[in-house]
Amino acid sequence: MQRAAAQAAAAEAAAGERDARAALDRANAVRDEALAQWHEQLSSPRFSPEMSTGLAAAFNRSDENAVAADGVADRAAAERRECDAIWHQRDAHCRQAASLLAASRRREAWARDERAIEAAADRVTLVWRRR
C-alpha cells in the first residue's frame, strides 16, 4: 500500500513538474516577446521615450515572472526527484518483504516435510518392531 501511495505521489509530482515547465515556457515566451517589442521600439524611426520606458518596464516584469517560474520549475523537479526516490525505496522494501516471505514459506514447507518424513519413519520402525 505504501508503494502504491508513493507511486501515486511520484506521478503527481511528475505532473506538477510538467505544469511548472509549461508555465516556465510561457513566461519565457512572454519575456522574449516583451524584449522584442522593446528592441523594435528602440530601433523604430518613431522612437518615443515614454513608450520605450513602458516597454522596458513590461520586459522587466516579464523577466521577473520568468525567473520566478524558473524557481518554481526547479522546486517541482526537486520534489519529483524526491518522490521518485521514495517510490523506488518503497518498491525495494516491498520486493525485499516478498522475498523474505517466500523464504519463510520455503523453510516452513521444508520443516513440515521433515516432520512428515520423521512420522513416516516412526511408523515404519514401529511396523518393523512388531514383526
mmCIF file with all atom_site columns, C-alpha atoms in Angstrom:
data_model
loop_
_atom_site.group_PDB
_atom_site.id
_atom_site.type_symbol
_atom_site.label_atom_id
_atom_site.label_alt_id
_atom_site.label_comp_id
_atom_site.label_asym_id
_atom_site.label_entity_id
_atom_site.label_seq_id
_atom_site.pdbx_PDB_ins_code
_atom_site.Cartn_x
_atom_site.Cartn_y
_atom_site.Cartn_z
_atom_site.occupancy
_atom_site.B_iso_or_equiv
_atom_site.pdbx_formal_charge
_atom_site.auth_seq_id
_atom_site.auth_comp_id
_atom_site.auth_asym_id
_atom_site.auth_atom_id
_atom_site.pdbx_PDB_model_num
ATOM 1   C CA . MET A 1 1   ? 0.000  0.000   0.000   1.00 0.00 ? 1   MET A CA 1
ATOM 2   C CA . GLN A 1 2   ? 2.892  2.343   0.804   1.00 0.00 ? 2   GLN A CA 1
ATOM 3   C CA . ARG A 1 3   ? 4.451  1.524   -2.561  1.00 0.00 ? 3   ARG A CA 1
ATOM 4   C CA . ALA A 1 4   ? 1.224  2.397   -4.383  1.00 0.00 ? 4   ALA A CA 1
ATOM 5   C CA . ALA A 1 5   ? 0.875  5.646   -2.435  1.00 0.00 ? 5   ALA A CA 1
ATOM 6   C CA . ALA A 1 6   ? 4.497  6.559   -3.200  1.00 0.00 ? 6   ALA A CA 1
ATOM 7   C CA . GLN A 1 7   ? 3.984  5.736   -6.873  1.00 0.00 ? 7   GLN A CA 1
ATOM 8   C CA . ALA A 1 8   ? 0.888  7.945   -6.975  1.00 0.00 ? 8   ALA A CA 1
ATOM 9   C CA . ALA A 1 9   ? 2.810  10.777  -5.276  1.00 0.00 ? 9   ALA A CA 1
ATOM 10  C CA . ALA A 1 10  ? 5.634  10.377  -7.821  1.00 0.00 ? 10  ALA A CA 1
ATOM 11  C CA . ALA A 1 11  ? 3.167  10.549  -10.701 1.00 0.00 ? 11  ALA A CA 1
ATOM 12  C CA . GLU A 1 12  ? 1.538  13.629  -9.188  1.00 0.00 ? 12  GLU A CA 1
ATOM 13  C CA . ALA A 1 13  ? 4.940  15.270  -8.726  1.00 0.00 ? 13  ALA A CA 1
ATOM 14  C CA . ALA A 1 14  ? 5.830  14.489  -12.354 1.00 0.00 ? 14  ALA A CA 1
ATOM 15  C CA . ALA A 1 15  ? 2.590  16.116  -13.490 1.00 0.00 ? 15  ALA A CA 1
ATOM 16  C CA . GLY A 1 16  ? 3.363  19.144  -11.304 1.00 0.00 ? 16  GLY A CA 1
ATOM 17  C CA . GLU A 1 17  ? 6.808  19.376  -12.845 1.00 0.00 ? 17  GLU A CA 1
ATOM 18  C CA . ARG A 1 18  ? 5.334  19.221  -16.374 1.00 0.00 ? 18  ARG A CA 1
ATOM 19  C CA . ASP A 1 19  ? 2.912  22.014  -15.465 1.00 0.00 ? 19  ASP A CA 1
ATOM 20  C CA . ALA A 1 20  ? 5.715  24.116  -13.971 1.00 0.00 ? 20  ALA A CA 1
ATOM 21  C CA . ARG A 1 21  ? 7.886  23.586  -17.067 1.00 0.00 ? 21  ARG A CA 1
ATOM 22  C CA . ALA A 1 22  ? 4.969  24.606  -19.302 1.00 0.00 ? 22  ALA A CA 1
ATOM 23  C CA . ALA A 1 23  ? 4.453  27.748  -17.184 1.00 0.00 ? 23  ALA A CA 1
ATOM 24  C CA . LEU A 1 24  ? 8.176  28.473  -17.483 1.00 0.00 ? 24  LEU A CA 1
ATOM 25  C CA . ASP A 1 25  ? 7.996  28.117  -21.267 1.00 0.00 ? 25  ASP A CA 1
ATOM 26  C CA . ARG A 1 26  ? 5.030  30.514  -21.391 1.00 0.00 ? 26  ARG A CA 1
ATOM 27  C CA . ALA A 1 27  ? 6.812  33.024  -19.126 1.00 0.00 ? 27  ALA A CA 1
ATOM 28  C CA . ASN A 1 28  ? 9.930  32.856  -21.292 1.00 0.00 ? 28  ASN A CA 1
ATOM 29  C CA . ALA A 1 29  ? 7.819  33.401  -24.414 1.00 0.00 ? 29  ALA A CA 1
ATOM 30  C CA . VAL A 1 30  ? 6.163  36.457  -22.852 1.00 0.00 ? 30  VAL A CA 1
ATOM 31  C CA . ARG A 1 31  ? 9.574  37.790  -21.796 1.00 0.00 ? 31  ARG A CA 1
ATOM 32  C CA . ASP A 1 32  ? 11.017 37.233  -25.269 1.00 0.00 ? 32  ASP A CA 1
ATOM 33  C CA . GLU A 1 33  ? 8.046  38.996  -26.851 1.00 0.00 ? 33  GLU A CA 1
ATOM 34  C CA . ALA A 1 34  ? 8.385  41.952  -24.457 1.00 0.00 ? 34  ALA A CA 1
ATOM 35  C CA . LEU A 1 35  ? 12.105 42.173  -25.258 1.00 0.00 ? 35  LEU A CA 1
ATOM 36  C CA . ALA A 1 36  ? 11.389 42.062  -28.988 1.00 0.00 ? 36  ALA A CA 1
ATOM 37  C CA . GLN A 1 37  ? 8.810  44.856  -28.656 1.00 0.00 ? 37  GLN A CA 1
ATOM 38  C CA . TRP A 1 38  ? 11.229 46.971  -26.657 1.00 0.00 ? 38  TRP A CA 1
ATOM 39  C CA . HIS A 1 39  ? 14.023 46.470  -29.200 1.00 0.00 ? 39  HIS A CA 1
ATOM 40  C CA . GLU A 1 40  ? 11.607 47.246  -32.003 1.00 0.00 ? 40  GLU A CA 1
ATOM 41  C CA . GLN A 1 41  ? 10.595 50.488  -30.285 1.00 0.00 ? 41  GLN A CA 1
ATOM 42  C CA . LEU A 1 42  ? 14.229 51.453  -29.690 1.00 0.00 ? 42  LEU A CA 1
ATOM 43  C CA . SER A 1 43  ? 15.140 50.909  -33.327 1.00 0.00 ? 43  SER A CA 1
ATOM 44  C CA . SER A 1 44  ? 11.978 52.438  -34.723 1.00 0.00 ? 44  SER A CA 1
ATOM 45  C CA . PRO A 1 45  ? 12.103 55.760  -36.555 1.00 0.00 ? 45  PRO A CA 1
ATOM 46  C CA . ARG A 1 46  ? 9.097  56.796  -34.415 1.00 0.00 ? 46  ARG A CA 1
ATOM 47  C CA . PHE A 1 47  ? 11.069 56.458  -31.165 1.00 0.00 ? 47  PHE A CA 1
ATOM 48  C CA . SER A 1 48  ? 9.070  57.508  -28.120 1.00 0.00 ? 48  SER A CA 1
ATOM 49  C CA . PRO A 1 49  ? 10.853 57.731  -24.753 1.00 0.00 ? 49  PRO A CA 1
ATOM 50  C CA . GLU A 1 50  ? 7.597  57.205  -22.841 1.00 0.00 ? 50  GLU A CA 1
ATOM 51  C CA . MET A 1 51  ? 6.729  54.104  -24.892 1.00 0.00 ? 51  MET A CA 1
ATOM 52  C CA . SER A 1 52  ? 10.267 52.818  -24.560 1.00 0.00 ? 52  SER A CA 1
ATOM 53  C CA . THR A 1 53  ? 10.130 53.235  -20.776 1.00 0.00 ? 53  THR A CA 1
ATOM 54  C CA . GLY A 1 54  ? 6.797  51.407  -20.615 1.00 0.00 ? 54  GLY A CA 1
ATOM 55  C CA . LEU A 1 55  ? 8.083  48.561  -22.774 1.00 0.00 ? 55  LEU A CA 1
ATOM 56  C CA . ALA A 1 56  ? 11.245 48.329  -20.648 1.00 0.00 ? 56  ALA A CA 1
ATOM 57  C CA . ALA A 1 57  ? 9.097  48.099  -17.519 1.00 0.00 ? 57  ALA A CA 1
ATOM 58  C CA . ALA A 1 58  ? 6.948  45.391  -19.156 1.00 0.00 ? 58  ALA A CA 1
ATOM 59  C CA . PHE A 1 59  ? 10.100 43.487  -20.085 1.00 0.00 ? 59  PHE A CA 1
ATOM 60  C CA . ASN A 1 60  ? 11.410 43.839  -16.537 1.00 0.00 ? 60  ASN A CA 1
ATOM 61  C CA . ARG A 1 61  ? 8.137  42.470  -15.078 1.00 0.00 ? 61  ARG A CA 1
ATOM 62  C CA . SER A 1 62  ? 8.069  39.593  -17.553 1.00 0.00 ? 62  SER A CA 1
ATOM 63  C CA . ASP A 1 63  ? 11.721 38.806  -16.778 1.00 0.00 ? 63  ASP A CA 1
ATOM 64  C CA . GLU A 1 64  ? 10.927 38.706  -13.039 1.00 0.00 ? 64  GLU A CA 1
ATOM 65  C CA . ASN A 1 65  ? 7.982  36.401  -13.784 1.00 0.00 ? 65  ASN A CA 1
ATOM 66  C CA . ALA A 1 66  ? 10.242 34.145  -15.859 1.00 0.00 ? 66  ALA A CA 1
ATOM 67  C CA . VAL A 1 67  ? 12.810 33.969  -13.046 1.00 0.00 ? 67  VAL A CA 1
ATOM 68  C CA . ALA A 1 68  ? 10.048 33.124  -10.555 1.00 0.00 ? 68  ALA A CA 1
ATOM 69  C CA . ALA A 1 69  ? 8.662  30.450  -12.904 1.00 0.00 ? 69  ALA A CA 1
ATOM 70  C CA . ASP A 1 70  ? 12.159 29.005  -13.242 1.00 0.00 ? 70  ASP A CA 1
ATOM 71  C CA . GLY A 1 71  ? 12.395 28.751  -9.451  1.00 0.00 ? 71  GLY A CA 1
ATOM 72  C CA . VAL A 1 72  ? 9.012  27.023  -9.300  1.00 0.00 ? 72  VAL A CA 1
ATOM 73  C CA . ALA A 1 73  ? 10.074 24.604  -12.040 1.00 0.00 ? 73  ALA A CA 1
ATOM 74  C CA . ASP A 1 74  ? 13.325 23.814  -10.217 1.00 0.00 ? 74  ASP A CA 1
ATOM 75  C CA . ARG A 1 75  ? 11.454 23.153  -6.965  1.00 0.00 ? 75  ARG A CA 1
ATOM 76  C CA . ALA A 1 76  ? 8.972  20.940  -8.817  1.00 0.00 ? 76  ALA A CA 1
ATOM 77  C CA . ALA A 1 77  ? 11.835 18.968  -10.351 1.00 0.00 ? 77  ALA A CA 1
ATOM 78  C CA . ALA A 1 78  ? 13.446 18.531  -6.931  1.00 0.00 ? 78  ALA A CA 1
ATOM 79  C CA . GLU A 1 79  ? 10.121 17.366  -5.484  1.00 0.00 ? 79  GLU A CA 1
ATOM 80  C CA . ARG A 1 80  ? 9.697  14.886  -8.337  1.00 0.00 ? 80  ARG A CA 1
ATOM 81  C CA . ARG A 1 81  ? 13.191 13.501  -7.773  1.00 0.00 ? 81  ARG A CA 1
ATOM 82  C CA . GLU A 1 82  ? 12.465 13.145  -4.063  1.00 0.00 ? 82  GLU A CA 1
ATOM 83  C CA . CYS A 1 83  ? 9.148  11.401  -4.725  1.00 0.00 ? 83  CYS A CA 1
ATOM 84  C CA . ASP A 1 84  ? 10.828 9.094   -7.240  1.00 0.00 ? 84  ASP A CA 1
ATOM 85  C CA . ALA A 1 85  ? 13.478 8.192   -4.662  1.00 0.00 ? 85  ALA A CA 1
ATOM 86  C CA . ILE A 1 86  ? 10.820 7.431   -2.046  1.00 0.00 ? 86  ILE A CA 1
ATOM 87  C CA . TRP A 1 87  ? 8.890  5.354   -4.547  1.00 0.00 ? 87  TRP A CA 1
ATOM 88  C CA . HIS A 1 88  ? 11.977 3.341   -5.507  1.00 0.00 ? 88  HIS A CA 1
ATOM 89  C CA . GLN A 1 89  ? 12.814 2.844   -1.839  1.00 0.00 ? 89  GLN A CA 1
ATOM 90  C CA . ARG A 1 90  ? 9.295  1.616   -1.030  1.00 0.00 ? 90  ARG A CA 1
ATOM 91  C CA . ASP A 1 91  ? 9.358  -0.638  -4.087  1.00 0.00 ? 91  ASP A CA 1
ATOM 92  C CA . ALA A 1 92  ? 12.654 -2.152  -2.933  1.00 0.00 ? 92  ALA A CA 1
ATOM 93  C CA . HIS A 1 93  ? 11.246 -2.705  0.559   1.00 0.00 ? 93  HIS A CA 1
ATOM 94  C CA . CYS A 1 94  ? 8.183  -4.387  -0.922  1.00 0.00 ? 94  CYS A CA 1
ATOM 95  C CA . ARG A 1 95  ? 10.307 -6.703  -3.071  1.00 0.00 ? 95  ARG A CA 1
ATOM 96  C CA . GLN A 1 96  ? 12.512 -7.481  -0.080  1.00 0.00 ? 96  GLN A CA 1
ATOM 97  C CA . ALA A 1 97  ? 9.468  -8.306  2.070   1.00 0.00 ? 97  ALA A CA 1
ATOM 98  C CA . ALA A 1 98  ? 8.111  -10.574 -0.675  1.00 0.00 ? 98  ALA A CA 1
ATOM 99  C CA . SER A 1 99  ? 11.475 -12.315 -0.885  1.00 0.00 ? 99  SER A CA 1
ATOM 100 C CA . LEU A 1 100 ? 11.594 -12.812 2.889   1.00 0.00 ? 100 LEU A CA 1
ATOM 101 C CA . LEU A 1 101 ? 8.034  -14.140 2.876   1.00 0.00 ? 101 LEU A CA 1
ATOM 102 C CA . ALA A 1 102 ? 8.853  -16.627 0.127   1.00 0.00 ? 102 ALA A CA 1
ATOM 103 C CA . ALA A 1 103 ? 11.961 -17.787 2.011   1.00 0.00 ? 103 ALA A CA 1
ATOM 104 C CA . SER A 1 104 ? 9.935  -18.180 5.185   1.00 0.00 ? 104 SER A CA 1
ATOM 105 C CA . ARG A 1 105 ? 7.303  -20.211 3.347   1.00 0.00 ? 105 ARG A CA 1
ATOM 106 C CA . ARG A 1 106 ? 10.020 -22.449 1.894   1.00 0.00 ? 106 ARG A CA 1
ATOM 107 C CA . ARG A 1 107 ? 11.531 -23.006 5.362   1.00 0.00 ? 107 ARG A CA 1
ATOM 108 C CA . GLU A 1 108 ? 8.118  -23.818 6.819   1.00 0.00 ? 108 GLU A CA 1
ATOM 109 C CA . ALA A 1 109 ? 7.332  -26.221 3.972   1.00 0.00 ? 109 ALA A CA 1
ATOM 110 C CA . TRP A 1 110 ? 10.736 -27.900 4.431   1.00 0.00 ? 110 TRP A CA 1
ATOM 111 C CA . ALA A 1 111 ? 10.137 -28.241 8.193   1.00 0.00 ? 111 ALA A CA 1
ATOM 112 C CA . ARG A 1 112 ? 6.641  -29.645 7.565   1.00 0.00 ? 112 ARG A CA 1
ATOM 113 C CA . ASP A 1 113 ? 8.071  -32.157 5.087   1.00 0.00 ? 113 ASP A CA 1
ATOM 114 C CA . GLU A 1 114 ? 10.785 -33.146 7.560   1.00 0.00 ? 114 GLU A CA 1
ATOM 115 C CA . ARG A 1 115 ? 8.166  -33.740 10.292  1.00 0.00 ? 115 ARG A CA 1
ATOM 116 C CA . ALA A 1 116 ? 6.111  -35.831 7.870   1.00 0.00 ? 116 ALA A CA 1
ATOM 117 C CA . ILE A 1 117 ? 9.190  -37.895 6.947   1.00 0.00 ? 117 ILE A CA 1
ATOM 118 C CA . GLU A 1 118 ? 10.023 -38.399 10.641  1.00 0.00 ? 118 GLU A CA 1
ATOM 119 C CA . ALA A 1 119 ? 6.443  -39.520 11.354  1.00 0.00 ? 119 ALA A CA 1
ATOM 120 C CA . ALA A 1 120 ? 6.563  -41.951 8.430   1.00 0.00 ? 120 ALA A CA 1
ATOM 121 C CA . ALA A 1 121 ? 9.927  -43.256 9.638   1.00 0.00 ? 121 ALA A CA 1
ATOM 122 C CA . ASP A 1 122 ? 8.497  -43.770 13.116  1.00 0.00 ? 122 ASP A CA 1
ATOM 123 C CA . ARG A 1 123 ? 5.558  -45.749 11.660  1.00 0.00 ? 123 ARG A CA 1
ATOM 124 C CA . VAL A 1 124 ? 7.897  -47.884 9.577   1.00 0.00 ? 124 VAL A CA 1
ATOM 125 C CA . THR A 1 125 ? 10.086 -48.511 12.619  1.00 0.00 ? 125 THR A CA 1
ATOM 126 C CA . LEU A 1 126 ? 7.046  -49.477 14.694  1.00 0.00 ? 126 LEU A CA 1
ATOM 127 C CA . VAL A 1 127 ? 5.846  -51.888 11.991  1.00 0.00 ? 127 VAL A CA 1
ATOM 128 C CA . TRP A 1 128 ? 9.303  -53.498 11.792  1.00 0.00 ? 128 TRP A CA 1
ATOM 129 C CA . ARG A 1 129 ? 9.462  -53.880 15.578  1.00 0.00 ? 129 ARG A CA 1
ATOM 130 C CA . ARG A 1 130 ? 6.103  -55.652 15.670  1.00 0.00 ? 130 ARG A CA 1
ATOM 131 C CA . ARG A 1 131 ? 7.283  -58.326 13.260  1.00 0.00 ? 131 ARG A CA 1
#
